[in-house]
mmCIF file of C-alpha atoms and ligand atoms in Angstrom:
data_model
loop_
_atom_site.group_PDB
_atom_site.id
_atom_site.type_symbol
_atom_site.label_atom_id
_atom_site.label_comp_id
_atom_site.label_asym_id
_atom_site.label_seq_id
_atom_site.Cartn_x
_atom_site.Cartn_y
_atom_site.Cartn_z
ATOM 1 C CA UNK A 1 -52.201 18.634 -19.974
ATOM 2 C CA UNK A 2 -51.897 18.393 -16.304
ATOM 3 C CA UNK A 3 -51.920 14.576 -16.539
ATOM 4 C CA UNK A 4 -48.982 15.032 -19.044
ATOM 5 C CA UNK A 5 -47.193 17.642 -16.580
ATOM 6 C CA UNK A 6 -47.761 15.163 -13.603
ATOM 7 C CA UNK A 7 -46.453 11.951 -15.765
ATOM 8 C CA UNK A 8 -43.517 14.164 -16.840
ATOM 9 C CA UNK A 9 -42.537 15.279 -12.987
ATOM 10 C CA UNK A 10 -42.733 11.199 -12.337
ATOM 11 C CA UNK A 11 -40.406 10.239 -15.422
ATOM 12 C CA UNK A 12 -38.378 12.776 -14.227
ATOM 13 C CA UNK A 13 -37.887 11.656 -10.779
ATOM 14 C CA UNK A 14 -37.787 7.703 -11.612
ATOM 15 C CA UNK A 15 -34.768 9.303 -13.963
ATOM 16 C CA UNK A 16 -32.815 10.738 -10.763
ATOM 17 C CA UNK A 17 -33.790 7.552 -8.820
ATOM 18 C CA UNK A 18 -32.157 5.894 -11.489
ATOM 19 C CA UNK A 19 -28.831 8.278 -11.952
ATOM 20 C CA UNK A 20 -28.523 8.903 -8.387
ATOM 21 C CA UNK A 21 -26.380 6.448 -7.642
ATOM 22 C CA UNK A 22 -24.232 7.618 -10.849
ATOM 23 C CA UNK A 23 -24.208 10.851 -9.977
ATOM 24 C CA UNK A 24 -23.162 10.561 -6.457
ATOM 25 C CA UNK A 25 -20.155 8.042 -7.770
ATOM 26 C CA UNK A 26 -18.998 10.573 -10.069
ATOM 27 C CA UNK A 27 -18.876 13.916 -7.018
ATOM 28 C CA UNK A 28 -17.303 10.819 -4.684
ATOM 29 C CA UNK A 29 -14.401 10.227 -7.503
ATOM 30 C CA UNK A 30 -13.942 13.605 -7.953
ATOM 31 C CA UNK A 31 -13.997 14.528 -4.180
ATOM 32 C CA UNK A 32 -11.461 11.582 -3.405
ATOM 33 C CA UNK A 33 -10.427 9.530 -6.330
ATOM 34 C CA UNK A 34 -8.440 6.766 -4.469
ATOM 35 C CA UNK A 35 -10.577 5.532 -1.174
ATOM 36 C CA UNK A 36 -8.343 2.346 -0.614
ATOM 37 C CA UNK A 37 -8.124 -0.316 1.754
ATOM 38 C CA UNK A 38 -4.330 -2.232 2.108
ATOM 39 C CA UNK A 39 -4.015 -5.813 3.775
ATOM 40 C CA UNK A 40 -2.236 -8.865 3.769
ATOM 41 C CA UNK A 41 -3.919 -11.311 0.848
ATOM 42 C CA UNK A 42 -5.921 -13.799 3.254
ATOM 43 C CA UNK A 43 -5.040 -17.662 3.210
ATOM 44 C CA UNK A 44 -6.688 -19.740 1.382
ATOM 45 C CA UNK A 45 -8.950 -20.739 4.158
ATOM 46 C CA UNK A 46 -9.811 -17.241 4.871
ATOM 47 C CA UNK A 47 -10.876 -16.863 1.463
ATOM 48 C CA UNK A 48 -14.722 -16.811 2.056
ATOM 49 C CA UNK A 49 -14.741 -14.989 4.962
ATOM 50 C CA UNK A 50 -12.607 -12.232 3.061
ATOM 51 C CA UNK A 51 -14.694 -12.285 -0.159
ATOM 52 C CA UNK A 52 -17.493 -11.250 2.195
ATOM 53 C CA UNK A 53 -15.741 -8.482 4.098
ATOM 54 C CA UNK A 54 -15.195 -7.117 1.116
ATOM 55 C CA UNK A 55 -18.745 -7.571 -0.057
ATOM 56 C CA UNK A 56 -20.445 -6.415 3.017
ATOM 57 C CA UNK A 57 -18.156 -3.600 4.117
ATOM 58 C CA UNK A 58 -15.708 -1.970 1.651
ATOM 59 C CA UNK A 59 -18.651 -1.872 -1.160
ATOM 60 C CA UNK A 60 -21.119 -0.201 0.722
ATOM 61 C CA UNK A 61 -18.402 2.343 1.809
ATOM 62 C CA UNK A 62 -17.625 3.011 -1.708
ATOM 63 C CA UNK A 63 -13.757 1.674 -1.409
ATOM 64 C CA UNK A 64 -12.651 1.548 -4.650
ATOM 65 C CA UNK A 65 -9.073 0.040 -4.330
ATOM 66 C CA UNK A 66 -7.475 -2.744 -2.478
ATOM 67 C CA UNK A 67 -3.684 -3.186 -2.117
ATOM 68 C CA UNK A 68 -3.041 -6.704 -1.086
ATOM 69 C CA UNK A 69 -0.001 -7.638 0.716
ATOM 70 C CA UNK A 70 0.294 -11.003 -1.280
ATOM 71 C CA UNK A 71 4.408 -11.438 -0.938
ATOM 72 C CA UNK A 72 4.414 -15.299 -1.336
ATOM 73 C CA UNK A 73 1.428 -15.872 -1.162
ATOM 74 C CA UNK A 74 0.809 -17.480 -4.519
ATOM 75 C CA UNK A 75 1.284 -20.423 -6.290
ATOM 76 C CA UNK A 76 3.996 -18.704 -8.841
ATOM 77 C CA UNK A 77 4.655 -20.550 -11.888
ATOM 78 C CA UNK A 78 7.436 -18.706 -12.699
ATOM 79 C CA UNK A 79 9.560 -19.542 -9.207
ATOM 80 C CA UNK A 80 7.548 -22.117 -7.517
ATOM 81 C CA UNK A 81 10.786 -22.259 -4.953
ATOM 82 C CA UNK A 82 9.634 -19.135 -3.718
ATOM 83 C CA UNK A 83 5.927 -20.323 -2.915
ATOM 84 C CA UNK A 84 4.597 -20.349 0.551
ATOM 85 C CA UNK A 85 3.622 -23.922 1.868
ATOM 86 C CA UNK A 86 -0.432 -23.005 1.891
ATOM 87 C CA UNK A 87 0.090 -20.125 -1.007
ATOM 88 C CA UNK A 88 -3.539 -18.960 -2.874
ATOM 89 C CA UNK A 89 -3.801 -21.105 -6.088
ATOM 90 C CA UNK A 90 -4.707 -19.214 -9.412
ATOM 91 C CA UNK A 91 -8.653 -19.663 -8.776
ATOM 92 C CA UNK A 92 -8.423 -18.966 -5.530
ATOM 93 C CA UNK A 93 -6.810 -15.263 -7.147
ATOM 94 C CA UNK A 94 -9.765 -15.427 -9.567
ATOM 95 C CA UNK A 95 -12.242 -15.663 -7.432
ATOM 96 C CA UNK A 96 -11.038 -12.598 -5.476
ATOM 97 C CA UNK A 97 -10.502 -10.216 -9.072
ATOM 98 C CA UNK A 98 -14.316 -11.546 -9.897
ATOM 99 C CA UNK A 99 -15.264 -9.901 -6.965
ATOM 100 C CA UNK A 100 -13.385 -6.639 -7.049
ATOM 101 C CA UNK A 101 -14.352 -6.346 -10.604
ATOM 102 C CA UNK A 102 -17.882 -6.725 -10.102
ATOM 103 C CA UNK A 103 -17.475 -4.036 -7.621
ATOM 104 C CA UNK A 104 -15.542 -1.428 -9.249
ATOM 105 C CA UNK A 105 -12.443 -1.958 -6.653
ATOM 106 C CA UNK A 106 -9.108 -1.948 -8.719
ATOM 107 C CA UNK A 107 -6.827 -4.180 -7.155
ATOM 108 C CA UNK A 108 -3.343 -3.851 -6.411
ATOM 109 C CA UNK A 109 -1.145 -6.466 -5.257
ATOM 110 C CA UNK A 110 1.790 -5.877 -3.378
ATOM 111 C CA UNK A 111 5.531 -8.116 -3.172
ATOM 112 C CA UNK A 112 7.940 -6.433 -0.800
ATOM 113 C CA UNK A 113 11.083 -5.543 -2.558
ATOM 114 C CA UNK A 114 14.374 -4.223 -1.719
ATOM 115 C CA UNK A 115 13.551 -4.275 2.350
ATOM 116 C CA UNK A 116 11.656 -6.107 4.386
ATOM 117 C CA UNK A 117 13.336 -9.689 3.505
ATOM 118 C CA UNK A 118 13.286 -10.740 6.661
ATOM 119 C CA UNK A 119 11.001 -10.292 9.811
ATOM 120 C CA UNK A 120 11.968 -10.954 13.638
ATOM 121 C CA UNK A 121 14.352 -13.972 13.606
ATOM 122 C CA UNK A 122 12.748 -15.004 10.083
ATOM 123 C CA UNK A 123 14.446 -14.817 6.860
ATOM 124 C CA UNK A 124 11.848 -14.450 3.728
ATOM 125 C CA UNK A 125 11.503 -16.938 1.052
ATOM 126 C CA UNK A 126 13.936 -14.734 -1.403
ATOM 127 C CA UNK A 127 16.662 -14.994 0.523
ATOM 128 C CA UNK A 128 16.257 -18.450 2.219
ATOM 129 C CA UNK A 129 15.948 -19.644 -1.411
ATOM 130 C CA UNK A 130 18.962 -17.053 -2.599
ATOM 131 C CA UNK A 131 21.050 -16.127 0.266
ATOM 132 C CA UNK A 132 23.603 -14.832 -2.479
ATOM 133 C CA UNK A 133 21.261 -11.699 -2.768
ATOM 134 C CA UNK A 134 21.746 -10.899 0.700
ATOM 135 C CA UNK A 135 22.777 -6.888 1.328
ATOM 136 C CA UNK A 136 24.402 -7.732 4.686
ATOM 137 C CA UNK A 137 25.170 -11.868 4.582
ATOM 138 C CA UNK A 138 27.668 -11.215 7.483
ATOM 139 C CA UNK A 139 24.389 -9.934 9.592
ATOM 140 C CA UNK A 140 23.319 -13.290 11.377
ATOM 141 C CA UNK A 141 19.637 -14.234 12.101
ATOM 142 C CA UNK A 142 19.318 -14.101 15.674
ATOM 143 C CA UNK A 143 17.627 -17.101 17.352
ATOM 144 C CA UNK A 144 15.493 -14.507 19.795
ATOM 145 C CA UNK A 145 15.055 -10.930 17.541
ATOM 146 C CA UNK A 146 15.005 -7.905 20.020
ATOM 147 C CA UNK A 147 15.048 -4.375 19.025
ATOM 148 C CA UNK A 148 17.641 -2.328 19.377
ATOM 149 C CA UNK A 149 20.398 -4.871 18.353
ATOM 150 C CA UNK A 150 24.209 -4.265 17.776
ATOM 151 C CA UNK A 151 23.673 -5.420 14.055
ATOM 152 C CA UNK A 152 21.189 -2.525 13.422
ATOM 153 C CA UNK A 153 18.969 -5.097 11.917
ATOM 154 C CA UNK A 154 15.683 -4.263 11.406
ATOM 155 C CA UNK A 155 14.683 -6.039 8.324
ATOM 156 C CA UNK A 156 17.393 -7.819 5.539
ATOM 157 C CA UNK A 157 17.264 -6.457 2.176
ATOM 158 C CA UNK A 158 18.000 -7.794 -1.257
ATOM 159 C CA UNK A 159 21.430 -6.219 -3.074
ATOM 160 C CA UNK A 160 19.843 -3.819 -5.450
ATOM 161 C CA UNK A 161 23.141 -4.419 -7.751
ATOM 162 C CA UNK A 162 23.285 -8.158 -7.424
ATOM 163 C CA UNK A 163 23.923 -9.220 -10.853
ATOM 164 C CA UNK A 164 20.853 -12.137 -10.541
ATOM 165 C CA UNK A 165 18.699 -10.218 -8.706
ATOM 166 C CA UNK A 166 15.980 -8.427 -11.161
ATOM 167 C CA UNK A 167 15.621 -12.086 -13.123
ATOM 168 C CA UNK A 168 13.476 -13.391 -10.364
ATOM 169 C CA UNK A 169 12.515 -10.050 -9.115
ATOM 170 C CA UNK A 170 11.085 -9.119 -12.236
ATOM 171 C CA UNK A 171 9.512 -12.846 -12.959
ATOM 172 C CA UNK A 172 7.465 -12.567 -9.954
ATOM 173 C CA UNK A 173 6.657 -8.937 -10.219
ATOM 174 C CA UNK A 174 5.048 -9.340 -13.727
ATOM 175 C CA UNK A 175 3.461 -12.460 -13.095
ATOM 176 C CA UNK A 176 1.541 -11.667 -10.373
ATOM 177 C CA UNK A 177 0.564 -8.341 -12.095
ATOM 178 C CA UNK A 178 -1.094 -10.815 -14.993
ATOM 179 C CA UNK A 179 -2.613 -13.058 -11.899
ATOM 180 C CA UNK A 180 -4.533 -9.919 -10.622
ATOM 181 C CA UNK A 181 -4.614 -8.438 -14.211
ATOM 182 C CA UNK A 182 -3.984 -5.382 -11.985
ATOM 183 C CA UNK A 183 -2.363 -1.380 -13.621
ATOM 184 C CA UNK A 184 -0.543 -0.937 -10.968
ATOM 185 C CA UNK A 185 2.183 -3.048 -8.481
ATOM 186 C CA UNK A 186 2.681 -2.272 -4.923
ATOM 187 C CA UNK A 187 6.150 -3.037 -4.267
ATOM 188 C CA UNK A 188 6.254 -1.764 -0.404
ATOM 189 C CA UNK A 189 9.807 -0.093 -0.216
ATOM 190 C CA UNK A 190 9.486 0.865 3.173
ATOM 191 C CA UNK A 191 12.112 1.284 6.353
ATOM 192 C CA UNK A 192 15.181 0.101 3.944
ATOM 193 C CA UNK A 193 17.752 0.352 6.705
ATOM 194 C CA UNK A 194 20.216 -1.571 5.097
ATOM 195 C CA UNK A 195 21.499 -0.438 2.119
ATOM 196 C CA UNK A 196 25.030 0.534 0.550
ATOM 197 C CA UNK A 197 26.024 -1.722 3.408
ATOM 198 C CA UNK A 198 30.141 -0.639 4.173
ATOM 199 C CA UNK A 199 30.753 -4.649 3.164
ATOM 200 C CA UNK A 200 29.009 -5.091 0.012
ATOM 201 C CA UNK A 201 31.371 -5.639 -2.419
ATOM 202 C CA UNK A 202 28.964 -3.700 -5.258
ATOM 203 C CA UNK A 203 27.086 -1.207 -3.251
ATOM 204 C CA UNK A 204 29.832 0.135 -0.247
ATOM 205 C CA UNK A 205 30.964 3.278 -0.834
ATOM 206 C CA UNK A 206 27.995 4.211 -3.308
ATOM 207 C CA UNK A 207 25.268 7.329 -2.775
ATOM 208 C CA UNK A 208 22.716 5.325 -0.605
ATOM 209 C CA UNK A 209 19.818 7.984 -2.175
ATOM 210 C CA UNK A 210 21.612 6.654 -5.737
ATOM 211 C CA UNK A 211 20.969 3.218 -5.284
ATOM 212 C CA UNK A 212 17.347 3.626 -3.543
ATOM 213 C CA UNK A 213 16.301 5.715 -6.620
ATOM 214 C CA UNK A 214 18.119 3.640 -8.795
ATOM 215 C CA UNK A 215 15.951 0.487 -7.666
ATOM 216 C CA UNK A 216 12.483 2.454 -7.691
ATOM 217 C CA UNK A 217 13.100 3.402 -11.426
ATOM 218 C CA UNK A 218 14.323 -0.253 -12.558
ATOM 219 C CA UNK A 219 11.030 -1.165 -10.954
ATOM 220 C CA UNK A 220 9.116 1.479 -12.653
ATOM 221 C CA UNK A 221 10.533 0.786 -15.933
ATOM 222 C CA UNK A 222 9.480 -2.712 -15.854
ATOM 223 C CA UNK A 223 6.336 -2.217 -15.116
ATOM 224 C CA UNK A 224 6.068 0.835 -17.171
ATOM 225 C CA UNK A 225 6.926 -1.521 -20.590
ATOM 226 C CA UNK A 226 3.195 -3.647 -19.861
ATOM 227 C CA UNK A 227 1.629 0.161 -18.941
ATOM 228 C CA UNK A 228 1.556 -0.521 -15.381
ATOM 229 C CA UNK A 229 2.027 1.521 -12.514
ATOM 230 C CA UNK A 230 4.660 1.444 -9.466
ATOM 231 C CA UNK A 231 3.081 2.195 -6.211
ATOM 232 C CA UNK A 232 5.633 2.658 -2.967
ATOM 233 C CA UNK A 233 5.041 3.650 0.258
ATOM 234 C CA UNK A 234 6.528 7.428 0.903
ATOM 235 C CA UNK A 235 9.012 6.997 4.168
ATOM 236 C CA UNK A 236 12.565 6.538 2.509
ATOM 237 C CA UNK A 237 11.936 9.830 0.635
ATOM 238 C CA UNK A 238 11.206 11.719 3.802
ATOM 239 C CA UNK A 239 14.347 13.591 5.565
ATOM 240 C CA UNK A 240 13.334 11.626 9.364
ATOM 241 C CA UNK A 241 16.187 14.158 10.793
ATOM 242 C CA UNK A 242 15.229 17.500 10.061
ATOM 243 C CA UNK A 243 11.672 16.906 10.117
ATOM 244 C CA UNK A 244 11.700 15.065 13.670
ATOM 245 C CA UNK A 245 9.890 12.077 12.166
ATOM 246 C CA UNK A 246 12.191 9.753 13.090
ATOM 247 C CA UNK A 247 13.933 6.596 11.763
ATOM 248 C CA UNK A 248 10.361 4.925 11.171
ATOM 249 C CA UNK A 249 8.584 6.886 9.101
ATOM 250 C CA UNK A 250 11.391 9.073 7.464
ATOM 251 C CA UNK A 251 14.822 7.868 6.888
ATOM 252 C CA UNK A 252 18.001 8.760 8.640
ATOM 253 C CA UNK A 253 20.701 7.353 6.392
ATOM 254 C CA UNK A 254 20.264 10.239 3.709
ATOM 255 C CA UNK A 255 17.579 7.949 1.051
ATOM 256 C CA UNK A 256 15.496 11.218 1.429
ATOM 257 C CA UNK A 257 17.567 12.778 -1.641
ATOM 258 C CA UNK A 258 16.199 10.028 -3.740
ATOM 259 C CA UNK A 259 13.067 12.081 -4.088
ATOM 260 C CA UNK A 260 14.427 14.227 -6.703
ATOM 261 C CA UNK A 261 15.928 11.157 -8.990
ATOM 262 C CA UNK A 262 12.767 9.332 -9.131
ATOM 263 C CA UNK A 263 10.437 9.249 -11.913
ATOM 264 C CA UNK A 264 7.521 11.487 -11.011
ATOM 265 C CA UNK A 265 5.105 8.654 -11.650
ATOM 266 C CA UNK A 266 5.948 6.707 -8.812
ATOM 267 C CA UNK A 267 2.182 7.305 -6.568
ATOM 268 C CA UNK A 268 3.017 7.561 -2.944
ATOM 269 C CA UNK A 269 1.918 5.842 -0.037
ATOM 270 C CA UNK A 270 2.290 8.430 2.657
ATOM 271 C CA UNK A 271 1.947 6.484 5.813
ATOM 272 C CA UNK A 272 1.607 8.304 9.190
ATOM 273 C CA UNK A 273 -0.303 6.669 12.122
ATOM 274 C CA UNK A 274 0.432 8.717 15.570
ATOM 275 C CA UNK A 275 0.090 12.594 13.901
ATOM 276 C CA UNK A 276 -1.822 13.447 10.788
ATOM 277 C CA UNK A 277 1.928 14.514 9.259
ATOM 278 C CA UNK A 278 0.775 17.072 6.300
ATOM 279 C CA UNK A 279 3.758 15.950 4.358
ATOM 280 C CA UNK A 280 1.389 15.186 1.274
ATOM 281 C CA UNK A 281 1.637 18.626 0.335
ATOM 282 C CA UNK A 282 5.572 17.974 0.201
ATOM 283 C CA UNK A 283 5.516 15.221 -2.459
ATOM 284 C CA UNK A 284 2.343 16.929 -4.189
ATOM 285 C CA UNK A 285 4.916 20.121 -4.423
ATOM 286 C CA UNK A 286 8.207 17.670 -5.995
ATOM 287 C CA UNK A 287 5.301 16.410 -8.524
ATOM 288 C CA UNK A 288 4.237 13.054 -7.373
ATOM 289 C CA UNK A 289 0.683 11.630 -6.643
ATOM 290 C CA UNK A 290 0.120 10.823 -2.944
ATOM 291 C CA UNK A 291 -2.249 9.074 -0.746
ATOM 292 C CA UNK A 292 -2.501 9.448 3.063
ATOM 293 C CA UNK A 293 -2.560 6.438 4.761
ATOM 294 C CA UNK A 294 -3.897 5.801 8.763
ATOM 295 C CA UNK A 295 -3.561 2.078 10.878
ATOM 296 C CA UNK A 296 -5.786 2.861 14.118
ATOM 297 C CA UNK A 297 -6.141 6.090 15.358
ATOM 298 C CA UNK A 298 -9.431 6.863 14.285
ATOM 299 C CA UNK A 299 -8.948 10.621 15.383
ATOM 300 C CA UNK A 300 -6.160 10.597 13.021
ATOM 301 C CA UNK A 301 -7.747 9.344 10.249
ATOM 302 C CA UNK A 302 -10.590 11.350 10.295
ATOM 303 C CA UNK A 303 -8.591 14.510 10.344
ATOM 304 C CA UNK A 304 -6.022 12.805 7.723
ATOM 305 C CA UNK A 305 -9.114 12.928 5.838
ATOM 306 C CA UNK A 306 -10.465 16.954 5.953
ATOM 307 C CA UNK A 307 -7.015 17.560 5.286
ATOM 308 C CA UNK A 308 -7.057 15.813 1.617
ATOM 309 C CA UNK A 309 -10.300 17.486 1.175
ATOM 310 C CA UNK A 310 -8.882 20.803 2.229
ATOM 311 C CA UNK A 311 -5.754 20.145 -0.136
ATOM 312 C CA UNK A 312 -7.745 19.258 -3.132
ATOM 313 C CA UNK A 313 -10.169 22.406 -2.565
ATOM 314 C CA UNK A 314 -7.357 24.538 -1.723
ATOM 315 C CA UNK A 315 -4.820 23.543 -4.475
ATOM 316 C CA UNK A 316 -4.054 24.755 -8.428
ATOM 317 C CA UNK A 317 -6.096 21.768 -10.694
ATOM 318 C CA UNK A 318 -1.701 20.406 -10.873
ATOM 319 C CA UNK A 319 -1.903 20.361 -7.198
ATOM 320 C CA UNK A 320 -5.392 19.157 -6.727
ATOM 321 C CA UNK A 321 -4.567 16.213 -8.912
ATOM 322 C CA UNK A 322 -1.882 14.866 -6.810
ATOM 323 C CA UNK A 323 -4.032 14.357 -3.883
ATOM 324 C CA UNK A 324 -5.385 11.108 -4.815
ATOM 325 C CA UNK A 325 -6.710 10.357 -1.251
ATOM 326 C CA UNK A 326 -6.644 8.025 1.578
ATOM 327 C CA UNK A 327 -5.960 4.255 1.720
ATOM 328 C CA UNK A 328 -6.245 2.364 5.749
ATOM 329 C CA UNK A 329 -3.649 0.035 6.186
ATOM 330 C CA UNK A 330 -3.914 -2.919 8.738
ATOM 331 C CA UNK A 331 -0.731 -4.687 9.317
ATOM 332 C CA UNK A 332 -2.025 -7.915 11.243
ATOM 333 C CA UNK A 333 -2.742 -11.221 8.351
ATOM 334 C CA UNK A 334 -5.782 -10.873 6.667
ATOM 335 C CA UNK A 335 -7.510 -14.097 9.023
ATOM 336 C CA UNK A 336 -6.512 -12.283 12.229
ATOM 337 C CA UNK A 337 -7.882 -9.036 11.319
ATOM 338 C CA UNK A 338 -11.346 -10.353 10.643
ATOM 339 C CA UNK A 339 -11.206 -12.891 13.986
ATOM 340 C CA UNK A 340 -10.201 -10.015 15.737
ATOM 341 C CA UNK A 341 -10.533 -6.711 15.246
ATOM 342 C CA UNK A 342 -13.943 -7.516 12.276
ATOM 343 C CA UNK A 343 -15.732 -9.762 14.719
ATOM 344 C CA UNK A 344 -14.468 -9.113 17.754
ATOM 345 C CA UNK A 345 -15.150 -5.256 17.648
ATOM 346 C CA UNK A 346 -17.165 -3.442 19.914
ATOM 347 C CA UNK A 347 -19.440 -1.000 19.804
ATOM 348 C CA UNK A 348 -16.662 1.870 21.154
ATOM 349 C CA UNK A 349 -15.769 3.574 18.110
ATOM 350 C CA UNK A 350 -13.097 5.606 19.616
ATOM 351 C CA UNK A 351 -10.722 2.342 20.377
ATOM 352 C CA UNK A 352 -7.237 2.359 18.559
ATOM 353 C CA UNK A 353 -7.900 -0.622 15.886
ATOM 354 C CA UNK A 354 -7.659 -0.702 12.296
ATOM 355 C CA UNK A 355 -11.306 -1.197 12.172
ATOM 356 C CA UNK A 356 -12.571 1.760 13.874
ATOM 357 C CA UNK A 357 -10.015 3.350 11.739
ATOM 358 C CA UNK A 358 -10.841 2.161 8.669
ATOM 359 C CA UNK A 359 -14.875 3.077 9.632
ATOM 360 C CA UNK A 360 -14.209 6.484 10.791
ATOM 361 C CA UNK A 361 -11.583 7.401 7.853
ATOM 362 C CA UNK A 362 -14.489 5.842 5.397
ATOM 363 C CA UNK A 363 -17.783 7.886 7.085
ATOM 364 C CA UNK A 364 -15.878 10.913 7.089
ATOM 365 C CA UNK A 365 -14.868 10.845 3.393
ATOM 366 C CA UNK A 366 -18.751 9.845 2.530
ATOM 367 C CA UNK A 367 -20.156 12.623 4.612
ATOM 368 C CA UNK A 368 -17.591 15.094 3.232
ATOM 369 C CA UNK A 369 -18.175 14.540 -0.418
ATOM 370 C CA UNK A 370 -22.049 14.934 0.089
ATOM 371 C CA UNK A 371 -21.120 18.622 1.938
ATOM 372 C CA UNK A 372 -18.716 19.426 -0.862
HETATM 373 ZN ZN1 LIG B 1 24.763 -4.396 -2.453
#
């Protein structure tokens, strides 16, 4: 009898052992369901070394989505113009869904669209290859890029009304969906200064918050027709004005309205990197999904994080749902990142680098859920 109670304790225990690990996924998802990680796709020759970053350090801190930057970096079939010169072939893709897969890490991959066609004195492939879907063709690339500049220019951007635009925007939008056989597109979105420009013959004069919303929903509804998700980051929705945030972060030529015309299944990238910003309760409260997302303050990031937690435990279940949780962006190529801030880290924990970031943001969400 006592044998049997003793063999019974044992089974029972080997039984935990066993579900532990099952058990402790299931509080983590329900304590933060999105714990992401957001970089530029690597080059092909970074491949290896990437496949084991991910491996070695986003698996064992339980990150369970990567949005990769891949622009044009892939060897699209549909617009091979567009191709960069050393773009990731379809295997090379492969090889890096195998991995998230076998992992559990969805993967996301990201194009920019609308802004961010250009960067410093360098026009992107879409409109080197397409100059007709310019915004502002009268806004010449500058041989030396300085900021501030009389032209205002930040970034180009395509003409959301351009008659041509969506064929190729859409080509390359679904195909690299099918590529990553991802749910969900990142199509970045962010600091759209130009817009409605005064001299474009189909957008001057128009609502700018009009046409912004009116390109996140014809991106949406693409997507939407395969069941696939539209991810953004949050900053043209924010008012930068009233809320001090500035030009950066929030926008100060009125594409704040938009927030209201958008479909409310848009999920939100709510980027803040100086002050943990709380303005995830904002687009929780107009309905959307929302994730907070750090660069390299690690202080920031860590309190970025008890604030999600304190949302979710604080919230109705509508809120609490909308708090999806954190994803660390790192804005440097994926190569440099692990040459320089992977390898080349210290032991100093509290120096401003993605990495620390990312580390902190990721041990503070681990040793959260195991208080909750
Ligand atoms: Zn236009």
């Amino acid at each position: 009898m006592i044998k049997t109670q003793i063999l019974n304790a044992m089974l029972v225990g080997v039984v935990i052992l066993i579900l532990a690990p099952i058990l402790m996924a299931d509080n983590l998802d329900e304590f933060m369901p999105v714990r992401g990680f957001c970089i530029a796709a690597p080059r092909a020759k970074d491949l290896d070394p990437f496949i084991a970053f991910i491996k070695d350090e986003l698996v064992p801190r339980r990150i369970n989505t990567l949005i990769l930057r891949v622009d044009y970096n892939f060897q699209f079939e549909s617009h091979p113009e567009l191709r960069d010169a050393d773009a990731l072939s379809k295997g090379q893709v492969k090889q890096l869904v195998e991995t998230c897969r076998a992992n559990g890490i969805r993967v996301i991959p990201q194009i920019n669209l609308l802004g961010h066609q250009s960067w410093a004195s360098t026009v992107g492939n879409l409109l080197r290859v397409y100059p007709d879907f310019d915004e502002t063709p009268h806004v010449k690339m500058p041989e030396k890029y300085q900021w501030p500049n009389p032209d205002g220019l930040y970034c180009k951007s395509y003409c959301p009304l351009h008659p041509k635009v969506h064929d190729v925007v859409f080509a390359l939008m679904d195909e690299i969906c099918d590529v990553f056989e991802a749910d969900a597109f990142h199509a970045g979105m962010d600091e759209v200064f130009y817009i409605g420009d005064d001299k474009c013959p189909r957008c001057s004069g128009r609502d700018k918050a009009e046409l912004f919303a009116g390109e996140v929903r014809t991106l949406r509804d693409q997507l939407a027709k395969k069941g696939r998700a539209l991810w953004i980051w949050g900053d043209r929705l924010l008012d930068g004005k009233t809320t001090g945030l500035g030009v950066w972060e929030a926008s100060f030529n009125n594409t704040h309205r938009a927030i209201d015309m958008i479909p409310k299944d848009v999920m939100i990238c709510d980027w803040h990197y100086e002050r943990p910003d709380q303005t995830a309760v904002y687009f929780a409260m107009k309905g959307f999904k929302v994730v907070t997302c750090p660069f390299r303050n690690p202080k920031v990031a860590v309190t970025q994080v008890q604030d999600i937690a304190k949302f979710r435990a604080n919230s109705t279940p509508a809120m609490k749902e909308r708090f999806q949780g954190m994803v660390q962006t790192v804005w440097s190529d994926a190569g440099q990142f692990l040459q320089r801030d992977y390898k080349g880290a210290d032991s100093d924990l509290t120096k401003t680098t993605p990495w620390n970031c990312f580390r902190l943001m990721a041990q503070e969400i681990l040793k959260l859920s195991q208080l909750d």
